[in-house]
XYZ file of N, CA and C in Angstrom:
405
model
N 15.338 -75.603 7.931
C 14.403 -74.971 7.023
C 14.225 -73.523 7.457
N 14.231 -72.634 6.469
C 14.019 -71.213 6.755
C 12.546 -70.868 6.602
N 12.151 -69.773 7.181
C 10.749 -69.349 7.145
C 10.279 -69.041 5.727
N 11.221 -68.762 4.839
C 10.841 -68.440 3.462
C 10.380 -69.666 2.668
N 10.762 -70.862 3.099
C 10.386 -72.075 2.359
C 8.870 -72.264 2.331
N 8.181 -72.312 3.483
C 6.720 -72.434 3.395
C 6.069 -71.176 2.819
N 6.707 -70.040 2.982
C 6.148 -68.803 2.436
C 6.117 -68.831 0.908
N 6.985 -69.620 0.301
C 7.001 -69.732 -1.157
C 5.716 -70.359 -1.691
N 5.049 -71.157 -0.886
C 3.814 -71.792 -1.340
C 2.611 -70.851 -1.322
N 2.694 -69.741 -0.614
C 1.556 -68.836 -0.490
C 0.992 -68.397 -1.842
N 1.824 -67.893 -2.765
C 1.239 -67.466 -4.047
C 0.598 -68.626 -4.804
N 1.224 -69.782 -4.791
C 0.663 -70.931 -5.506
C -0.674 -71.351 -4.900
N -0.727 -71.439 -3.594
C -1.967 -71.850 -2.939
C -3.045 -70.796 -3.146
N -2.677 -69.535 -3.058
C -3.658 -68.464 -3.268
C -4.250 -68.524 -4.670
N -3.411 -68.753 -5.668
C -3.902 -68.857 -7.041
C -4.785 -70.090 -7.220
N -4.405 -71.188 -6.588
C -5.246 -72.389 -6.651
C -6.617 -72.126 -6.039
N -6.645 -71.495 -4.887
C -7.922 -71.211 -4.236
C -8.773 -70.276 -5.086
N -8.138 -69.315 -5.734
C -8.862 -68.417 -6.634
C -9.438 -69.199 -7.814
N -8.658 -70.096 -8.392
C -9.142 -70.923 -9.510
C -10.299 -71.816 -9.050
N -10.190 -72.381 -7.852
C -11.254 -73.237 -7.338
C -12.531 -72.434 -7.099
N -12.374 -71.222 -6.595
C -13.539 -70.362 -6.374
C -14.199 -70.023 -7.700
N -13.407 -69.753 -8.720
C -13.969 -69.469 -10.035
C -14.710 -70.678 -10.589
N -14.162 -71.868 -10.390
C -14.856 -73.084 -10.841
C -16.176 -73.236 -10.093
N -16.165 -72.967 -8.789
C -17.384 -73.068 -7.998
C -18.426 -72.058 -8.469
N -18.007 -70.830 -8.710
C -18.948 -69.809 -9.172
C -19.516 -70.164 -10.544
N -18.673 -70.676 -11.421
C -19.146 -71.104 -12.734
C -20.149 -72.238 -12.620
N -19.847 -73.193 -11.761
C -20.746 -74.328 -11.560
C -22.063 -73.878 -10.927
N -21.996 -72.957 -9.989
C -23.230 -72.484 -9.354
C -24.110 -71.741 -10.357
N -23.505 -71.014 -11.299
C -24.328 -70.342 -12.311
C -24.951 -71.369 -13.262
N -24.230 -72.445 -13.571
C -24.793 -73.518 -14.398
C -25.983 -74.158 -13.681
N -25.846 -74.404 -12.390
C -26.928 -75.017 -11.620
C -28.131 -74.085 -11.551
N -27.898 -72.802 -11.329
C -29.012 -71.839 -11.289
C -29.741 -71.781 -12.635
N -28.986 -71.781 -13.716
C -29.575 -71.747 -15.064
C -30.364 -73.026 -15.326
N -29.809 -74.162 -14.930
C -30.492 -75.437 -15.095
C -31.796 -75.443 -14.309
N -31.764 -74.899 -13.099
C -32.971 -74.814 -12.263
C -34.022 -73.939 -12.929
N -33.584 -72.811 -13.433
C -34.502 -71.894 -14.120
C -35.109 -72.559 -15.359
N -34.284 -73.232 -16.134
C -34.768 -73.932 -17.328
C -35.765 -75.025 -16.952
N -35.473 -75.728 -15.874
C -36.364 -76.810 -15.451
C -37.712 -76.258 -15.002
N -37.709 -75.120 -14.318
C -38.969 -74.532 -13.848
C -39.845 -74.102 -15.020
N -39.227 -73.606 -16.078
C -40.007 -73.152 -17.234
C -40.342 -74.289 -18.190
N -39.463 -75.300 -18.271
C -39.676 -76.397 -19.208
C -39.121 -77.688 -18.610
N -39.911 -78.384 -17.763
C -39.425 -79.619 -17.151
C -39.042 -80.645 -18.219
N -37.866 -81.215 -18.067
C -37.359 -82.174 -19.040
C -36.598 -83.265 -18.291
N -36.877 -84.492 -18.640
C -36.219 -85.628 -17.970
C -34.720 -85.673 -18.234
N -34.255 -85.039 -19.310
C -32.823 -85.029 -19.632
C -32.012 -84.339 -18.536
N -32.671 -83.458 -17.796
C -31.971 -82.718 -16.737
C -31.472 -83.670 -15.650
N -32.165 -84.782 -15.461
C -31.741 -85.759 -14.444
C -30.338 -86.277 -14.720
N -29.940 -86.364 -15.982
C -28.592 -86.823 -16.324
C -27.538 -85.844 -15.811
N -27.911 -84.588 -15.732
C -26.958 -83.558 -15.299
C -26.854 -83.472 -13.783
N -27.942 -83.766 -13.085
C -27.991 -83.538 -11.635
C -26.937 -84.351 -10.882
N -26.817 -85.629 -11.180
C -25.840 -86.468 -10.467
C -24.426 -85.960 -10.706
N -24.124 -85.589 -11.953
C -22.802 -85.053 -12.280
C -22.546 -83.752 -11.521
N -23.534 -82.882 -11.479
C -23.371 -81.593 -10.802
C -23.184 -81.777 -9.295
N -23.928 -82.694 -8.712
C -23.774 -82.952 -7.263
C -22.362 -83.443 -6.936
N -21.864 -84.366 -7.738
C -20.500 -84.881 -7.504
C -19.468 -83.773 -7.693
N -19.660 -82.942 -8.701
C -18.707 -81.863 -8.942
C -18.711 -80.840 -7.813
N -19.892 -80.522 -7.271
C -19.967 -79.594 -6.133
C -19.206 -80.178 -4.946
N -19.382 -81.475 -4.693
C -18.674 -82.130 -3.582
C -17.166 -82.114 -3.830
N -16.740 -82.368 -5.061
C -15.309 -82.359 -5.368
C -14.715 -80.957 -5.194
N -15.420 -79.952 -5.654
C -14.908 -78.582 -5.511
C -14.817 -78.208 -4.037
N -15.804 -78.629 -3.257
C -15.743 -78.367 -1.809
C -14.507 -79.044 -1.212
N -14.223 -80.269 -1.638
C -13.029 -80.968 -1.167
C -11.746 -80.286 -1.616
N -11.728 -79.820 -2.869
C -10.548 -79.101 -3.378
C -10.284 -77.861 -2.540
N -11.351 -77.102 -2.274
C -11.207 -75.879 -1.492
C -10.762 -76.183 -0.066
N -11.321 -77.221 0.530
C -10.945 -77.583 1.906
C -9.480 -78.013 1.977
N -9.042 -78.822 1.016
C -7.640 -79.271 1.017
C -6.704 -78.095 0.747
N -7.078 -77.203 -0.170
C -6.252 -76.025 -0.447
C -6.159 -75.092 0.747
N -7.300 -74.855 1.408
C -7.295 -74.001 2.599
C -6.489 -74.654 3.726
N -6.568 -75.972 3.837
C -5.778 -76.681 4.849
C -4.289 -76.541 4.568
N -3.918 -76.615 3.286
C -2.507 -76.434 2.922
C -2.024 -75.050 3.334
N -2.858 -74.035 3.111
C -2.488 -72.666 3.485
C -2.365 -72.544 5.005
N -3.315 -73.091 5.714
C -3.295 -73.045 7.182
C -2.057 -73.750 7.731
N -1.739 -74.895 7.171
C -0.568 -75.642 7.641
C 0.738 -74.919 7.301
N 0.770 -74.205 6.177
C 1.958 -73.401 5.857
C 2.167 -72.306 6.899
N 1.078 -71.665 7.297
C 1.177 -70.625 8.326
C 1.635 -71.233 9.644
N 1.069 -72.378 10.005
C 1.488 -73.066 11.232
C 2.965 -73.439 11.163
N 3.396 -73.905 10.007
C 4.812 -74.253 9.815
C 5.701 -73.033 10.036
N 5.276 -71.889 9.525
C 6.063 -70.662 9.704
C 6.155 -70.288 11.180
N 5.053 -70.461 11.913
C 5.092 -70.199 13.344
C 6.064 -71.156 14.042
N 6.027 -72.409 13.667
C 6.926 -73.387 14.276
C 8.386 -73.061 13.975
N 8.669 -72.619 12.761
C 10.034 -72.207 12.418
C 10.429 -70.989 13.238
N 9.492 -70.042 13.366
C 9.754 -68.822 14.130
C 10.092 -69.143 15.583
N 9.425 -70.146 16.136
C 9.679 -70.539 17.520
C 10.746 -71.626 17.629
N 11.487 -71.831 16.540
C 12.634 -72.746 16.492
C 12.257 -74.181 16.862
N 11.147 -74.632 16.298
C 10.694 -76.014 16.484
C 10.811 -76.714 15.126
N 12.056 -76.931 14.696
C 12.348 -77.393 13.341
C 11.735 -78.745 13.001
N 11.831 -79.709 13.897
C 11.318 -81.044 13.561
C 9.799 -81.020 13.371
N 9.101 -80.304 14.227
C 7.649 -80.168 14.072
C 7.318 -79.391 12.793
N 8.127 -78.382 12.481
C 7.910 -77.589 11.265
C 8.041 -78.457 10.022
N 9.022 -79.356 10.021
C 9.201 -80.251 8.873
C 7.985 -81.158 8.686
N 7.472 -81.673 9.775
C 6.304 -82.564 9.709
C 5.082 -81.804 9.196
N 4.853 -80.621 9.755
C 3.694 -79.816 9.345
C 3.826 -79.387 7.890
N 5.027 -79.044 7.466
C 5.249 -78.667 6.075
C 4.980 -79.849 5.143
N 5.410 -81.034 5.546
C 5.131 -82.235 4.751
C 3.640 -82.495 4.622
N 2.912 -82.316 5.717
C 1.456 -82.493 5.686
C 0.824 -81.432 4.786
N 1.350 -80.216 4.847
C 0.858 -79.141 3.990
C 1.048 -79.483 2.511
N 2.221 -80.023 2.181
C 2.465 -80.426 0.796
C 1.514 -81.544 0.374
N 1.252 -82.478 1.283
C 0.308 -83.554 0.980
C -1.092 -82.990 0.740
N -1.513 -82.011 1.563
C -2.834 -81.393 1.384
C -2.918 -80.704 0.026
N -1.842 -80.055 -0.372
C -1.831 -79.396 -1.681
C -1.894 -80.448 -2.797
N -1.166 -81.528 -2.634
C -1.186 -82.622 -3.605
C -2.586 -83.223 -3.709
N -3.227 -83.433 -2.577
C -4.588 -83.954 -2.548
C -5.540 -83.007 -3.278
N -5.401 -81.727 -3.017
C -6.227 -80.721 -3.660
C -6.073 -80.770 -5.185
N -4.836 -80.883 -5.651
C -4.587 -80.948 -7.092
C -5.139 -82.242 -7.689
N -5.021 -83.336 -6.972
C -5.559 -84.604 -7.450
C -7.073 -84.565 -7.594
N -7.747 -83.997 -6.612
C -9.203 -83.869 -6.679
C -9.576 -82.928 -7.829
N -8.772 -81.903 -8.037
C -9.014 -80.967 -9.139
C -8.972 -81.686 -10.491
N -8.017 -82.574 -10.654
C -7.923 -83.341 -11.908
C -9.179 -84.185 -12.101
N -9.655 -84.789 -11.027
C -10.879 -85.589 -11.098
C -12.079 -84.722 -11.485
N -12.161 -83.537 -10.904
C -13.281 -82.640 -11.210
C -13.222 -82.164 -12.657
N -12.044 -81.939 -13.173
C -11.904 -81.541 -14.578
C -12.444 -82.653 -15.482
N -12.166 -83.911 -15.127
C -12.713 -85.030 -15.886
C -14.226 -85.055 -15.856
N -14.799 -84.790 -14.696
C -16.257 -84.760 -14.582
C -16.842 -83.597 -15.370
N -16.141 -82.494 -15.397
C -16.588 -81.344 -16.182
C -16.647 -81.711 -17.653
N -15.660 -82.456 -18.111
C -15.658 -82.925 -19.497
C -16.823 -83.874 -19.750
N -17.126 -84.732 -18.781
C -18.274 -85.630 -18.914
C -19.576 -84.843 -19.061
N -19.691 -83.756 -18.292
C -20.897 -82.931 -18.369
C -21.031 -82.306 -19.760
N -19.927 -81.864 -20.313
C -19.970 -81.294 -21.662
C -20.345 -82.362 -22.683
N -19.862 -83.579 -22.477
C -20.214 -84.671 -23.388
C -21.704 -85.008 -23.317
N -22.305 -84.874 -22.144
C -23.751 -85.078 -22.010
C -24.491 -84.045 -22.856
N -24.055 -82.794 -22.779
C -24.694 -81.739 -23.578
C -24.525 -81.994 -25.069
N -23.333 -82.398 -25.466
C -23.095 -82.689 -26.883
C -23.951 -83.865 -27.351
N -24.119 -84.872 -26.514
C -24.969 -86.012 -26.871
C -26.419 -85.573 -27.040
N -26.882 -84.662 -26.177
C -28.243 -84.136 -26.298
C -28.422 -83.410 -27.628
N -27.429 -82.617 -28.008
C -27.499 -81.892 -29.282
C -27.526 -82.882 -30.447
N -26.670 -83.896 -30.367
C -26.646 -84.915 -31.425
C -27.979 -85.649 -31.527
N -28.586 -85.964 -30.387
C -29.894 -86.638 -30.398
C -30.952 -85.750 -31.035
N -30.958 -84.467 -30.677
C -31.918 -83.537 -31.252
C -31.702 -83.393 -32.754
N -30.453 -83.299 -33.181
C -30.169 -83.187 -34.615
C -30.578 -84.448 -35.364
N -30.328 -85.593 -34.760
C -30.702 -86.858 -35.392
C -32.215 -86.971 -35.539
N -32.955 -86.532 -34.535
C -34.413 -86.616 -34.610
C -34.969 -85.631 -35.637
N -34.331 -84.469 -35.801
C -34.775 -83.495 -36.801
C -34.433 -83.970 -38.212
N -33.302 -84.624 -38.358
C -32.847 -85.105 -39.656
C -33.711 -86.269 -40.113
N -34.170 -87.099 -39.163
C -34.965 -88.271 -39.493
C -36.360 -87.892 -39.988
N -36.792 -86.699 -39.705
C -38.156 -86.284 -40.086
C -38.231 -86.023 -41.522
């Protein structure tokens, strides 16, 4: 294996970490807005969102940790290749690929939860419309 092989993953991992950071920032702004709304107008419907948001924060933290681990292991693999430790480099590179795979798998799960959160909001709108229509 040449040193360029693990180096090829750098742009992909960097873009993944950037996407994960953007998801985290978006989620944190949703949580801040929800907190602000709750302080001004306490509503029991917010409880439906809290469990989903907590799980999503944990998933994003896991995605970021697995992605950062993949990057760290790629760098370690490059060092091992540089010091001509090919068998160890292959093992570390394999673990790095697994970490990236894990990160992507958790990302898919978080995307599903994000869709669930949107469905909760849509259900709230439908309930409000139904109650207004019934009047």
